[in-house]
Amino acid sequence: MSELPIIDVSPLVTGGPGKEAVAEEIGAACRDSGFFYIRGHGVPAELIDRLDAAARRFFELPEDVKNEIAMERGGRAWRGFFPVGGELTSGRPDLKEGIYFGAEEPPGPLPLHGPNLFPAQVPELREAVLEYLDRMTQVGQSVMAGIALSLGLDEDYFRTGYTADPTILFRIFHYPPGPPDDPDTWGVGEHTDYGLLTLLLQDANGGLQVHTRGGWVEAPPVEGTFVCNIGDMLDKLTGGRYRSTPHRVRNLSGNERLSFPFFFDPGWDSEVPPLPYAPGRRWDGQVDFTGTYGEYLLSKVSKVFPRLFEQQI
């Protein structure tokens, strides 16, 4: 069982009574470790099963077939497949492969916006991903309503401001079994997330670890839940009151592992000043940056795929 709290967010999802009590639980978790599980989210198990099955079909394809939707083909939209070792976390290649998705949009000049790349060999993946994005956007808004209430703000504070037109990014990651005798090989190295909120679906194999105040703890899969964590931007907004916590992944299950992180962030053109009561300092003690969330996010993501970024500038 997880050492992290499991919170039933159904009052926030349905608008029923009990929202304030749920918000108090969320606030306590955000102040403690910045990580918690949510249940009562309303995402159908049938959709999750379809998404998982389609993803497994894709990662079973030969490498040259998967490369038909390589990220290089996605251009400035930054969508598509990358191979094992193709993503850098903390400056080191990760032991994972994956696919990048985002909101489905027409081609355009804006980085990290545009059409997704879907494999012709697994046509059901498109429908599952796009339906999942819609559902998870609703869950993200609901959880942010709880975070707003926990901060003494109106529950629509984020929905009508920072996340009125949210930046949504979605990944499907496939982790081959990690070598048990190599302590330096990580599926994903230690890092914090960039934005407001991450909602993670993980399969039954586990591997996620969270650096709490008491040290590293496992965040094992709990059926019917998502792992939720806050990112650097919410840490910034609250002046460090809510914690963006380091985490990492090592797959020692001996099995193939899938995870499905969904990132729910401020609108691309949003300025992100601290909340009214927060000090005018970032989470890392520096003076607040100026500019939009999109500019901030692009500077971060370009470090993960430096070769791809160099091809686009």
PDB file of C-alpha atoms in Angstrom:
ATOM      1  CA  MET A   1       0.000   0.000   0.000  1.00  0.00           C
ATOM      2  CA  SER A   2       1.202   3.506  -0.720  1.00  0.00           C
ATOM      3  CA  GLU A   3       2.485   5.858   1.947  1.00  0.00           C
ATOM      4  CA  LEU A   4       0.906   8.705  -0.028  1.00  0.00           C
ATOM      5  CA  PRO A   5      -2.728   9.697   0.706  1.00  0.00           C
ATOM      6  CA  ILE A   6      -5.606   8.491  -1.462  1.00  0.00           C
ATOM      7  CA  ILE A   7      -8.237  11.207  -1.915  1.00  0.00           C
ATOM      8  CA  ASP A   8     -11.759  10.731  -3.274  1.00  0.00           C
ATOM      9  CA  VAL A   9     -12.309  13.730  -5.558  1.00  0.00           C
ATOM     10  CA  SER A  10     -15.834  12.798  -6.646  1.00  0.00           C
ATOM     11  CA  PRO A  11     -17.396  15.859  -4.910  1.00  0.00           C
ATOM     12  CA  LEU A  12     -15.185  18.072  -7.073  1.00  0.00           C
ATOM     13  CA  VAL A  13     -16.019  16.121 -10.226  1.00  0.00           C
ATOM     14  CA  THR A  14     -19.790  15.995  -9.684  1.00  0.00           C
ATOM     15  CA  GLY A  15     -20.227  19.314  -7.867  1.00  0.00           C
ATOM     16  CA  GLY A  16     -21.846  17.575  -4.908  1.00  0.00           C
ATOM     17  CA  PRO A  17     -21.439  18.314  -1.194  1.00  0.00           C
ATOM     18  CA  GLY A  18     -18.125  17.751   0.516  1.00  0.00           C
ATOM     19  CA  LYS A  19     -15.879  19.819  -1.741  1.00  0.00           C
ATOM     20  CA  GLU A  20     -14.369  21.771   1.149  1.00  0.00           C
ATOM     21  CA  ALA A  21     -13.352  18.604   3.002  1.00  0.00           C
ATOM     22  CA  VAL A  22     -11.730  17.207  -0.153  1.00  0.00           C
ATOM     23  CA  ALA A  23      -9.926  20.509  -0.659  1.00  0.00           C
ATOM     24  CA  GLU A  24      -8.504  20.307   2.863  1.00  0.00           C
ATOM     25  CA  GLU A  25      -7.099  16.842   2.100  1.00  0.00           C
ATOM     26  CA  ILE A  26      -5.577  18.081  -1.148  1.00  0.00           C
ATOM     27  CA  GLY A  27      -4.034  21.108   0.549  1.00  0.00           C
ATOM     28  CA  ALA A  28      -2.454  18.957   3.255  1.00  0.00           C
ATOM     29  CA  ALA A  29      -0.965  16.638   0.618  1.00  0.00           C
ATOM     30  CA  CYS A  30       0.372  19.563  -1.424  1.00  0.00           C
ATOM     31  CA  ARG A  31       2.067  21.051   1.619  1.00  0.00           C
ATOM     32  CA  ASP A  32       3.537  17.731   2.693  1.00  0.00           C
ATOM     33  CA  SER A  33       4.926  15.925  -0.366  1.00  0.00           C
ATOM     34  CA  GLY A  34       3.097  17.437  -3.342  1.00  0.00           C
ATOM     35  CA  PHE A  35       1.963  13.902  -4.261  1.00  0.00           C
ATOM     36  CA  PHE A  36      -1.328  12.075  -3.689  1.00  0.00           C
ATOM     37  CA  TYR A  37      -3.622   9.573  -5.361  1.00  0.00           C
ATOM     38  CA  ILE A  38      -7.090  10.446  -6.585  1.00  0.00           C
ATOM     39  CA  ARG A  39     -10.099   8.172  -6.968  1.00  0.00           C
ATOM     40  CA  GLY A  40     -13.676   9.025  -7.857  1.00  0.00           C
ATOM     41  CA  HIS A  41     -12.334  10.824 -10.930  1.00  0.00           C
ATOM     42  CA  GLY A  42     -15.029   9.558 -13.297  1.00  0.00           C
ATOM     43  CA  VAL A  43     -12.739   8.318 -16.084  1.00  0.00           C
ATOM     44  CA  PRO A  44     -14.281   5.037 -17.345  1.00  0.00           C
ATOM     45  CA  ALA A  45     -12.262   1.876 -16.765  1.00  0.00           C
ATOM     46  CA  GLU A  46     -13.298   0.807 -20.264  1.00  0.00           C
ATOM     47  CA  LEU A  47     -11.485   3.811 -21.773  1.00  0.00           C
ATOM     48  CA  ILE A  48      -8.366   3.102 -19.732  1.00  0.00           C
ATOM     49  CA  ASP A  49      -8.401  -0.530 -20.885  1.00  0.00           C
ATOM     50  CA  ARG A  50      -8.718   0.524 -24.552  1.00  0.00           C
ATOM     51  CA  LEU A  51      -5.878   3.019 -24.187  1.00  0.00           C
ATOM     52  CA  ASP A  52      -3.621   0.476 -22.503  1.00  0.00           C
ATOM     53  CA  ALA A  53      -4.316  -2.222 -25.092  1.00  0.00           C
ATOM     54  CA  ALA A  54      -3.699   0.118 -28.027  1.00  0.00           C
ATOM     55  CA  ALA A  55      -0.463   1.393 -26.483  1.00  0.00           C
ATOM     56  CA  ARG A  56       0.829  -2.139 -25.982  1.00  0.00           C
ATOM     57  CA  ARG A  57       0.046  -2.965 -29.601  1.00  0.00           C
ATOM     58  CA  PHE A  58       2.060   0.051 -30.711  1.00  0.00           C
ATOM     59  CA  PHE A  59       5.154  -0.721 -28.653  1.00  0.00           C
ATOM     60  CA  GLU A  60       5.175  -4.296 -29.958  1.00  0.00           C
ATOM     61  CA  LEU A  61       5.722  -2.958 -33.500  1.00  0.00           C
ATOM     62  CA  PRO A  62       9.197  -3.122 -35.081  1.00  0.00           C
ATOM     63  CA  GLU A  63      11.360  -0.064 -34.538  1.00  0.00           C
ATOM     64  CA  ASP A  64      11.272   0.990 -38.178  1.00  0.00           C
ATOM     65  CA  VAL A  65       7.473   0.945 -38.128  1.00  0.00           C
ATOM     66  CA  LYS A  66       7.314   2.982 -34.930  1.00  0.00           C
ATOM     67  CA  ASN A  67       9.664   5.477 -36.537  1.00  0.00           C
ATOM     68  CA  GLU A  68       7.030   6.204 -39.179  1.00  0.00           C
ATOM     69  CA  ILE A  69       5.635   8.623 -36.575  1.00  0.00           C
ATOM     70  CA  ALA A  70       9.030   9.777 -35.233  1.00  0.00           C
ATOM     71  CA  MET A  71       9.094  13.164 -33.518  1.00  0.00           C
ATOM     72  CA  GLU A  72      11.190  14.585 -36.338  1.00  0.00           C
ATOM     73  CA  ARG A  73       8.086  14.230 -38.517  1.00  0.00           C
ATOM     74  CA  GLY A  74       6.023  16.239 -36.034  1.00  0.00           C
ATOM     75  CA  GLY A  75       8.058  19.417 -36.561  1.00  0.00           C
ATOM     76  CA  ARG A  76       7.377  22.304 -34.212  1.00  0.00           C
ATOM     77  CA  ALA A  77       4.314  20.532 -32.835  1.00  0.00           C
ATOM     78  CA  TRP A  78       6.747  18.284 -30.921  1.00  0.00           C
ATOM     79  CA  ARG A  79       4.564  15.186 -31.316  1.00  0.00           C
ATOM     80  CA  GLY A  80       5.370  11.574 -32.111  1.00  0.00           C
ATOM     81  CA  PHE A  81       7.603   8.648 -31.169  1.00  0.00           C
ATOM     82  CA  PHE A  82      11.069   8.628 -29.634  1.00  0.00           C
ATOM     83  CA  PRO A  83      13.215   5.494 -29.078  1.00  0.00           C
ATOM     84  CA  VAL A  84      14.846   4.186 -25.903  1.00  0.00           C
ATOM     85  CA  GLY A  85      17.446   6.709 -24.826  1.00  0.00           C
ATOM     86  CA  GLY A  86      15.927   9.451 -26.983  1.00  0.00           C
ATOM     87  CA  GLU A  87      14.778  11.587 -24.048  1.00  0.00           C
ATOM     88  CA  LEU A  88      17.120  13.185 -21.532  1.00  0.00           C
ATOM     89  CA  THR A  89      16.123  13.745 -17.915  1.00  0.00           C
ATOM     90  CA  SER A  90      18.673  15.484 -15.707  1.00  0.00           C
ATOM     91  CA  GLY A  91      20.997  15.431 -18.725  1.00  0.00           C
ATOM     92  CA  ARG A  92      21.111  11.619 -19.028  1.00  0.00           C
ATOM     93  CA  PRO A  93      19.324   9.285 -21.478  1.00  0.00           C
ATOM     94  CA  ASP A  94      16.297   7.547 -19.978  1.00  0.00           C
ATOM     95  CA  LEU A  95      15.689   3.808 -20.244  1.00  0.00           C
ATOM     96  CA  LYS A  96      12.316   4.258 -21.923  1.00  0.00           C
ATOM     97  CA  GLU A  97      10.647   4.941 -25.262  1.00  0.00           C
ATOM     98  CA  GLY A  98       7.468   6.859 -25.770  1.00  0.00           C
ATOM     99  CA  ILE A  99       4.996   8.912 -27.769  1.00  0.00           C
ATOM    100  CA  TYR A 100       4.246  12.613 -27.293  1.00  0.00           C
ATOM    101  CA  PHE A 101       0.709  13.939 -27.761  1.00  0.00           C
ATOM    102  CA  GLY A 102      -1.090  17.208 -27.147  1.00  0.00           C
ATOM    103  CA  ALA A 103      -4.328  18.959 -27.985  1.00  0.00           C
ATOM    104  CA  GLU A 104      -5.359  18.066 -31.547  1.00  0.00           C
ATOM    105  CA  GLU A 105      -5.009  21.259 -33.584  1.00  0.00           C
ATOM    106  CA  PRO A 106      -4.356  22.262 -37.219  1.00  0.00           C
ATOM    107  CA  PRO A 107      -0.775  22.948 -38.308  1.00  0.00           C
ATOM    108  CA  GLY A 108       0.559  26.368 -37.389  1.00  0.00           C
ATOM    109  CA  PRO A 109       3.696  28.286 -36.450  1.00  0.00           C
ATOM    110  CA  LEU A 110       3.307  28.018 -32.658  1.00  0.00           C
ATOM    111  CA  PRO A 111       5.723  25.539 -31.001  1.00  0.00           C
ATOM    112  CA  LEU A 112       4.164  22.578 -29.153  1.00  0.00           C
ATOM    113  CA  HIS A 113       0.879  23.087 -31.031  1.00  0.00           C
ATOM    114  CA  GLY A 114      -0.491  21.224 -34.032  1.00  0.00           C
ATOM    115  CA  PRO A 115      -1.740  17.823 -35.162  1.00  0.00           C
ATOM    116  CA  ASN A 116      -0.813  14.614 -33.386  1.00  0.00           C
ATOM    117  CA  LEU A 117       0.930  11.728 -35.140  1.00  0.00           C
ATOM    118  CA  PHE A 118      -0.889   8.399 -34.904  1.00  0.00           C
ATOM    119  CA  PRO A 119       0.250   5.000 -36.211  1.00  0.00           C
ATOM    120  CA  ALA A 120      -1.690   3.624 -39.163  1.00  0.00           C
ATOM    121  CA  GLN A 121      -1.030   0.095 -37.858  1.00  0.00           C
ATOM    122  CA  VAL A 122      -2.938   0.779 -34.599  1.00  0.00           C
ATOM    123  CA  PRO A 123      -5.917   2.913 -35.688  1.00  0.00           C
ATOM    124  CA  GLU A 124      -7.726   2.508 -32.363  1.00  0.00           C
ATOM    125  CA  LEU A 125      -4.996   4.484 -30.602  1.00  0.00           C
ATOM    126  CA  ARG A 126      -6.220   7.772 -32.088  1.00  0.00           C
ATOM    127  CA  GLU A 127      -9.758   7.482 -30.762  1.00  0.00           C
ATOM    128  CA  ALA A 128      -8.598   6.323 -27.337  1.00  0.00           C
ATOM    129  CA  VAL A 129      -6.016   9.111 -26.960  1.00  0.00           C
ATOM    130  CA  LEU A 130      -8.328  11.935 -28.055  1.00  0.00           C
ATOM    131  CA  GLU A 131     -11.139  10.724 -25.783  1.00  0.00           C
ATOM    132  CA  TYR A 132      -8.657  10.384 -22.912  1.00  0.00           C
ATOM    133  CA  LEU A 133      -7.406  13.940 -23.433  1.00  0.00           C
ATOM    134  CA  ASP A 134     -10.954  15.281 -23.155  1.00  0.00           C
ATOM    135  CA  ARG A 135     -11.688  13.292 -20.008  1.00  0.00           C
ATOM    136  CA  MET A 136      -8.413  14.177 -18.316  1.00  0.00           C
ATOM    137  CA  THR A 137      -8.841  17.877 -19.077  1.00  0.00           C
ATOM    138  CA  GLN A 138     -12.077  17.733 -17.087  1.00  0.00           C
ATOM    139  CA  VAL A 139     -10.327  15.910 -14.231  1.00  0.00           C
ATOM    140  CA  GLY A 140      -7.536  18.505 -14.270  1.00  0.00           C
ATOM    141  CA  GLN A 141     -10.024  21.348 -13.957  1.00  0.00           C
ATOM    142  CA  SER A 142     -11.747  19.552 -11.070  1.00  0.00           C
ATOM    143  CA  VAL A 143      -8.541  18.942  -9.131  1.00  0.00           C
ATOM    144  CA  MET A 144      -7.440  22.543  -9.694  1.00  0.00           C
ATOM    145  CA  ALA A 145     -10.811  23.643  -8.265  1.00  0.00           C
ATOM    146  CA  GLY A 146      -9.927  21.704  -5.131  1.00  0.00           C
ATOM    147  CA  ILE A 147      -6.483  23.294  -5.037  1.00  0.00           C
ATOM    148  CA  ALA A 148      -8.081  26.741  -5.391  1.00  0.00           C
ATOM    149  CA  LEU A 149     -10.431  26.053  -2.465  1.00  0.00           C
ATOM    150  CA  SER A 150      -7.520  24.747  -0.392  1.00  0.00           C
ATOM    151  CA  LEU A 151      -5.778  28.090  -0.904  1.00  0.00           C
ATOM    152  CA  GLY A 152      -8.819  30.074   0.192  1.00  0.00           C
ATOM    153  CA  LEU A 153      -9.651  31.087  -3.375  1.00  0.00           C
ATOM    154  CA  ASP A 154     -12.876  30.750  -5.332  1.00  0.00           C
ATOM    155  CA  GLU A 155     -13.127  27.263  -6.848  1.00  0.00           C
ATOM    156  CA  ASP A 156     -13.202  28.763 -10.361  1.00  0.00           C
ATOM    157  CA  TYR A 157     -10.060  30.835  -9.762  1.00  0.00           C
ATOM    158  CA  PHE A 158      -7.899  28.741 -12.099  1.00  0.00           C
ATOM    159  CA  ARG A 159     -10.655  27.664 -14.508  1.00  0.00           C
ATOM    160  CA  THR A 160     -11.499  31.280 -15.373  1.00  0.00           C
ATOM    161  CA  GLY A 161      -7.894  32.464 -15.372  1.00  0.00           C
ATOM    162  CA  TYR A 162      -4.697  30.464 -15.796  1.00  0.00           C
ATOM    163  CA  THR A 163      -6.432  27.346 -17.189  1.00  0.00           C
ATOM    164  CA  ALA A 164      -9.322  28.900 -19.126  1.00  0.00           C
ATOM    165  CA  ASP A 165      -7.525  27.576 -22.222  1.00  0.00           C
ATOM    166  CA  PRO A 166      -5.053  25.135 -20.688  1.00  0.00           C
ATOM    167  CA  THR A 167      -1.882  23.766 -22.192  1.00  0.00           C
ATOM    168  CA  ILE A 168      -2.356  19.993 -22.181  1.00  0.00           C
ATOM    169  CA  LEU A 169       0.398  17.532 -22.974  1.00  0.00           C
ATOM    170  CA  PHE A 170       0.184  13.755 -22.805  1.00  0.00           C
ATOM    171  CA  ARG A 171       2.818  11.034 -22.971  1.00  0.00           C
ATOM    172  CA  ILE A 172       2.727   7.267 -23.210  1.00  0.00           C
ATOM    173  CA  PHE A 173       5.957   5.737 -21.926  1.00  0.00           C
ATOM    174  CA  HIS A 174       7.165   2.164 -22.324  1.00  0.00           C
ATOM    175  CA  TYR A 175       9.896   1.005 -19.951  1.00  0.00           C
ATOM    176  CA  PRO A 176      11.787  -2.209 -20.702  1.00  0.00           C
ATOM    177  CA  PRO A 177      12.888  -4.118 -17.589  1.00  0.00           C
ATOM    178  CA  GLY A 178      15.798  -2.349 -15.937  1.00  0.00           C
ATOM    179  CA  PRO A 179      19.038  -4.133 -15.001  1.00  0.00           C
ATOM    180  CA  PRO A 180      18.712  -5.006 -11.286  1.00  0.00           C
ATOM    181  CA  ASP A 181      22.482  -4.859 -10.707  1.00  0.00           C
ATOM    182  CA  ASP A 182      22.990  -1.330 -12.111  1.00  0.00           C
ATOM    183  CA  PRO A 183      22.003   1.363  -9.575  1.00  0.00           C
ATOM    184  CA  ASP A 184      22.699   4.158 -12.069  1.00  0.00           C
ATOM    185  CA  THR A 185      20.237   3.082 -14.775  1.00  0.00           C
ATOM    186  CA  TRP A 186      16.893   4.851 -14.472  1.00  0.00           C
ATOM    187  CA  GLY A 187      13.752   4.680 -16.549  1.00  0.00           C
ATOM    188  CA  VAL A 188      13.389   8.368 -15.703  1.00  0.00           C
ATOM    189  CA  GLY A 189      16.021  10.164 -13.674  1.00  0.00           C
ATOM    190  CA  GLU A 190      15.272  12.360 -10.682  1.00  0.00           C
ATOM    191  CA  HIS A 191      13.339  15.477 -11.694  1.00  0.00           C
ATOM    192  CA  THR A 192      10.444  17.766 -10.898  1.00  0.00           C
ATOM    193  CA  ASP A 193       7.611  18.552 -13.311  1.00  0.00           C
ATOM    194  CA  TYR A 194       7.434  21.979 -14.934  1.00  0.00           C
ATOM    195  CA  GLY A 195       3.812  23.026 -14.752  1.00  0.00           C
ATOM    196  CA  LEU A 196       0.749  23.076 -12.536  1.00  0.00           C
ATOM    197  CA  LEU A 197      -0.502  19.535 -12.293  1.00  0.00           C
ATOM    198  CA  THR A 198       0.409  16.021 -13.443  1.00  0.00           C
ATOM    199  CA  LEU A 199      -2.092  13.152 -13.499  1.00  0.00           C
ATOM    200  CA  LEU A 200      -0.387   9.785 -13.927  1.00  0.00           C
ATOM    201  CA  LEU A 201      -1.942   6.490 -14.927  1.00  0.00           C
ATOM    202  CA  GLN A 202       0.432   3.574 -14.344  1.00  0.00           C
ATOM    203  CA  ASP A 203       0.077  -0.119 -15.049  1.00  0.00           C
ATOM    204  CA  ALA A 204       0.444  -2.879 -12.464  1.00  0.00           C
ATOM    205  CA  ASN A 205       4.240  -3.051 -12.542  1.00  0.00           C
ATOM    206  CA  GLY A 206       5.208  -0.015 -10.452  1.00  0.00           C
ATOM    207  CA  GLY A 207       8.575   1.693 -10.295  1.00  0.00           C
ATOM    208  CA  LEU A 208       7.666   5.294  -9.392  1.00  0.00           C
ATOM    209  CA  GLN A 209       9.553   6.730  -6.396  1.00  0.00           C
ATOM    210  CA  VAL A 210       8.888  10.052  -4.640  1.00  0.00           C
ATOM    211  CA  HIS A 211      11.329  12.044  -2.506  1.00  0.00           C
ATOM    212  CA  THR A 212       9.278  12.972   0.555  1.00  0.00           C
ATOM    213  CA  ARG A 213      10.490  14.728   3.691  1.00  0.00           C
ATOM    214  CA  GLY A 214      11.276  11.286   5.125  1.00  0.00           C
ATOM    215  CA  GLY A 215      13.275  10.149   2.093  1.00  0.00           C
ATOM    216  CA  TRP A 216      12.455   8.158  -1.015  1.00  0.00           C
ATOM    217  CA  VAL A 217       9.194   6.192  -0.946  1.00  0.00           C
ATOM    218  CA  GLU A 218       7.505   3.946  -3.479  1.00  0.00           C
ATOM    219  CA  ALA A 219       4.316   5.107  -5.203  1.00  0.00           C
ATOM    220  CA  PRO A 220       2.930   1.729  -6.282  1.00  0.00           C
ATOM    221  CA  PRO A 221      -0.068   1.319  -8.571  1.00  0.00           C
ATOM    222  CA  VAL A 222      -3.434   1.475  -6.798  1.00  0.00           C
ATOM    223  CA  GLU A 223      -6.325   0.175  -8.870  1.00  0.00           C
ATOM    224  CA  GLY A 224      -8.824   2.789 -10.017  1.00  0.00           C
ATOM    225  CA  THR A 225      -6.599   5.773  -9.160  1.00  0.00           C
ATOM    226  CA  PHE A 226      -4.303   8.309 -10.728  1.00  0.00           C
ATOM    227  CA  VAL A 227      -1.160   9.559  -9.060  1.00  0.00           C
ATOM    228  CA  CYS A 228      -1.393  13.342  -8.852  1.00  0.00           C
ATOM    229  CA  ASN A 229       1.505  15.699  -8.266  1.00  0.00           C
ATOM    230  CA  ILE A 230       2.046  19.421  -8.482  1.00  0.00           C
ATOM    231  CA  GLY A 231       4.777  20.998 -10.568  1.00  0.00           C
ATOM    232  CA  ASP A 232       7.213  23.876 -10.375  1.00  0.00           C
ATOM    233  CA  MET A 233       4.680  26.422 -11.599  1.00  0.00           C
ATOM    234  CA  LEU A 234       2.244  25.777  -8.751  1.00  0.00           C
ATOM    235  CA  ASP A 235       5.169  25.781  -6.330  1.00  0.00           C
ATOM    236  CA  LYS A 236       6.026  29.194  -7.755  1.00  0.00           C
ATOM    237  CA  LEU A 237       2.447  30.470  -7.576  1.00  0.00           C
ATOM    238  CA  THR A 238       2.216  29.600  -3.878  1.00  0.00           C
ATOM    239  CA  GLY A 239       5.650  30.926  -3.002  1.00  0.00           C
ATOM    240  CA  GLY A 240       6.821  27.435  -2.057  1.00  0.00           C
ATOM    241  CA  ARG A 241       3.879  26.677   0.222  1.00  0.00           C
ATOM    242  CA  TYR A 242       2.853  23.818  -2.094  1.00  0.00           C
ATOM    243  CA  ARG A 243       5.760  21.551  -2.984  1.00  0.00           C
ATOM    244  CA  SER A 244       7.021  20.441  -6.370  1.00  0.00           C
ATOM    245  CA  THR A 245       8.756  17.244  -5.317  1.00  0.00           C
ATOM    246  CA  PRO A 246      11.550  15.277  -7.038  1.00  0.00           C
ATOM    247  CA  HIS A 247      10.566  11.847  -8.342  1.00  0.00           C
ATOM    248  CA  ARG A 248      12.069   9.121 -10.529  1.00  0.00           C
ATOM    249  CA  VAL A 249      11.292   5.740 -12.089  1.00  0.00           C
ATOM    250  CA  ARG A 250      13.174   2.442 -12.080  1.00  0.00           C
ATOM    251  CA  ASN A 251      11.452  -0.609 -13.541  1.00  0.00           C
ATOM    252  CA  LEU A 252      12.686  -3.604 -11.555  1.00  0.00           C
ATOM    253  CA  SER A 253       9.507  -5.644 -12.047  1.00  0.00           C
ATOM    254  CA  GLY A 254      11.054  -7.855 -14.693  1.00  0.00           C
ATOM    255  CA  ASN A 255       8.129  -6.920 -16.950  1.00  0.00           C
ATOM    256  CA  GLU A 256       7.453  -4.317 -19.605  1.00  0.00           C
ATOM    257  CA  ARG A 257       5.999  -1.234 -17.878  1.00  0.00           C
ATOM    258  CA  LEU A 258       3.629   1.386 -19.300  1.00  0.00           C
ATOM    259  CA  SER A 259       2.821   4.762 -17.799  1.00  0.00           C
ATOM    260  CA  PHE A 260       0.574   7.554 -19.045  1.00  0.00           C
ATOM    261  CA  PRO A 261       1.428  11.024 -17.646  1.00  0.00           C
ATOM    262  CA  PHE A 262      -1.014  13.826 -18.452  1.00  0.00           C
ATOM    263  CA  PHE A 263       0.195  17.392 -17.865  1.00  0.00           C
ATOM    264  CA  PHE A 264      -2.375  20.100 -17.151  1.00  0.00           C
ATOM    265  CA  ASP A 265      -0.804  23.548 -17.289  1.00  0.00           C
ATOM    266  CA  PRO A 266      -1.570  27.258 -17.729  1.00  0.00           C
ATOM    267  CA  GLY A 267      -2.568  28.620 -21.112  1.00  0.00           C
ATOM    268  CA  TRP A 268       0.293  29.152 -23.544  1.00  0.00           C
ATOM    269  CA  ASP A 269      -0.041  32.955 -23.537  1.00  0.00           C
ATOM    270  CA  SER A 270      -0.758  33.243 -19.800  1.00  0.00           C
ATOM    271  CA  GLU A 271       1.396  35.387 -17.579  1.00  0.00           C
ATOM    272  CA  VAL A 272       1.959  33.508 -14.328  1.00  0.00           C
ATOM    273  CA  PRO A 273       2.462  35.925 -11.430  1.00  0.00           C
ATOM    274  CA  PRO A 274       2.414  34.593  -7.847  1.00  0.00           C
ATOM    275  CA  LEU A 275      -0.927  34.349  -6.091  1.00  0.00           C
ATOM    276  CA  PRO A 276      -1.903  37.467  -4.120  1.00  0.00           C
ATOM    277  CA  TYR A 277      -0.509  36.353  -0.769  1.00  0.00           C
ATOM    278  CA  ALA A 278       2.672  34.687  -2.080  1.00  0.00           C
ATOM    279  CA  PRO A 279       6.094  36.317  -1.806  1.00  0.00           C
ATOM    280  CA  GLY A 280       7.622  37.662  -4.999  1.00  0.00           C
ATOM    281  CA  ARG A 281      10.191  34.908  -5.221  1.00  0.00           C
ATOM    282  CA  ARG A 282      10.346  31.713  -7.235  1.00  0.00           C
ATOM    283  CA  TRP A 283      10.525  28.266  -5.640  1.00  0.00           C
ATOM    284  CA  ASP A 284      14.303  28.289  -6.175  1.00  0.00           C
ATOM    285  CA  GLY A 285      14.797  31.651  -4.456  1.00  0.00           C
ATOM    286  CA  GLN A 286      15.351  33.638  -7.642  1.00  0.00           C
ATOM    287  CA  VAL A 287      13.391  36.703  -8.651  1.00  0.00           C
ATOM    288  CA  ASP A 288      10.211  35.851 -10.566  1.00  0.00           C
ATOM    289  CA  PHE A 289      10.680  35.349 -14.277  1.00  0.00           C
ATOM    290  CA  THR A 290       8.754  37.507 -16.710  1.00  0.00           C
ATOM    291  CA  GLY A 291       7.011  36.295 -19.835  1.00  0.00           C
ATOM    292  CA  THR A 292       4.395  33.726 -20.733  1.00  0.00           C
ATOM    293  CA  TYR A 293       3.972  30.137 -19.685  1.00  0.00           C
ATOM    294  CA  GLY A 294       4.652  29.055 -23.258  1.00  0.00           C
ATOM    295  CA  GLU A 295       8.056  30.736 -23.266  1.00  0.00           C
ATOM    296  CA  TYR A 296       8.907  29.096 -19.968  1.00  0.00           C
ATOM    297  CA  LEU A 297       7.744  25.644 -21.095  1.00  0.00           C
ATOM    298  CA  LEU A 298       9.627  25.790 -24.384  1.00  0.00           C
ATOM    299  CA  SER A 299      12.855  26.626 -22.558  1.00  0.00           C
ATOM    300  CA  LYS A 300      12.364  23.560 -20.353  1.00  0.00           C
ATOM    301  CA  VAL A 301      11.313  21.039 -22.997  1.00  0.00           C
ATOM    302  CA  SER A 302      14.176  22.018 -25.298  1.00  0.00           C
ATOM    303  CA  LYS A 303      16.590  20.590 -22.721  1.00  0.00           C
ATOM    304  CA  VAL A 304      14.878  17.198 -22.918  1.00  0.00           C
ATOM    305  CA  PHE A 305      15.252  16.927 -26.713  1.00  0.00           C
ATOM    306  CA  PRO A 306      18.177  19.243 -27.531  1.00  0.00           C
ATOM    307  CA  ARG A 307      18.828  17.747 -30.977  1.00  0.00           C
ATOM    308  CA  LEU A 308      15.215  18.125 -32.010  1.00  0.00           C
ATOM    309  CA  PHE A 309      15.103  21.673 -30.699  1.00  0.00           C
ATOM    310  CA  GLU A 310      18.221  22.621 -32.668  1.00  0.00           C
ATOM    311  CA  GLN A 311      16.521  21.416 -35.856  1.00  0.00           C
ATOM    312  CA  GLN A 312      13.581  23.764 -35.310  1.00  0.00           C
ATOM    313  CA  ILE A 313      15.300  27.063 -34.522  1.00  0.00           C
TER     314      ILE A 313
END
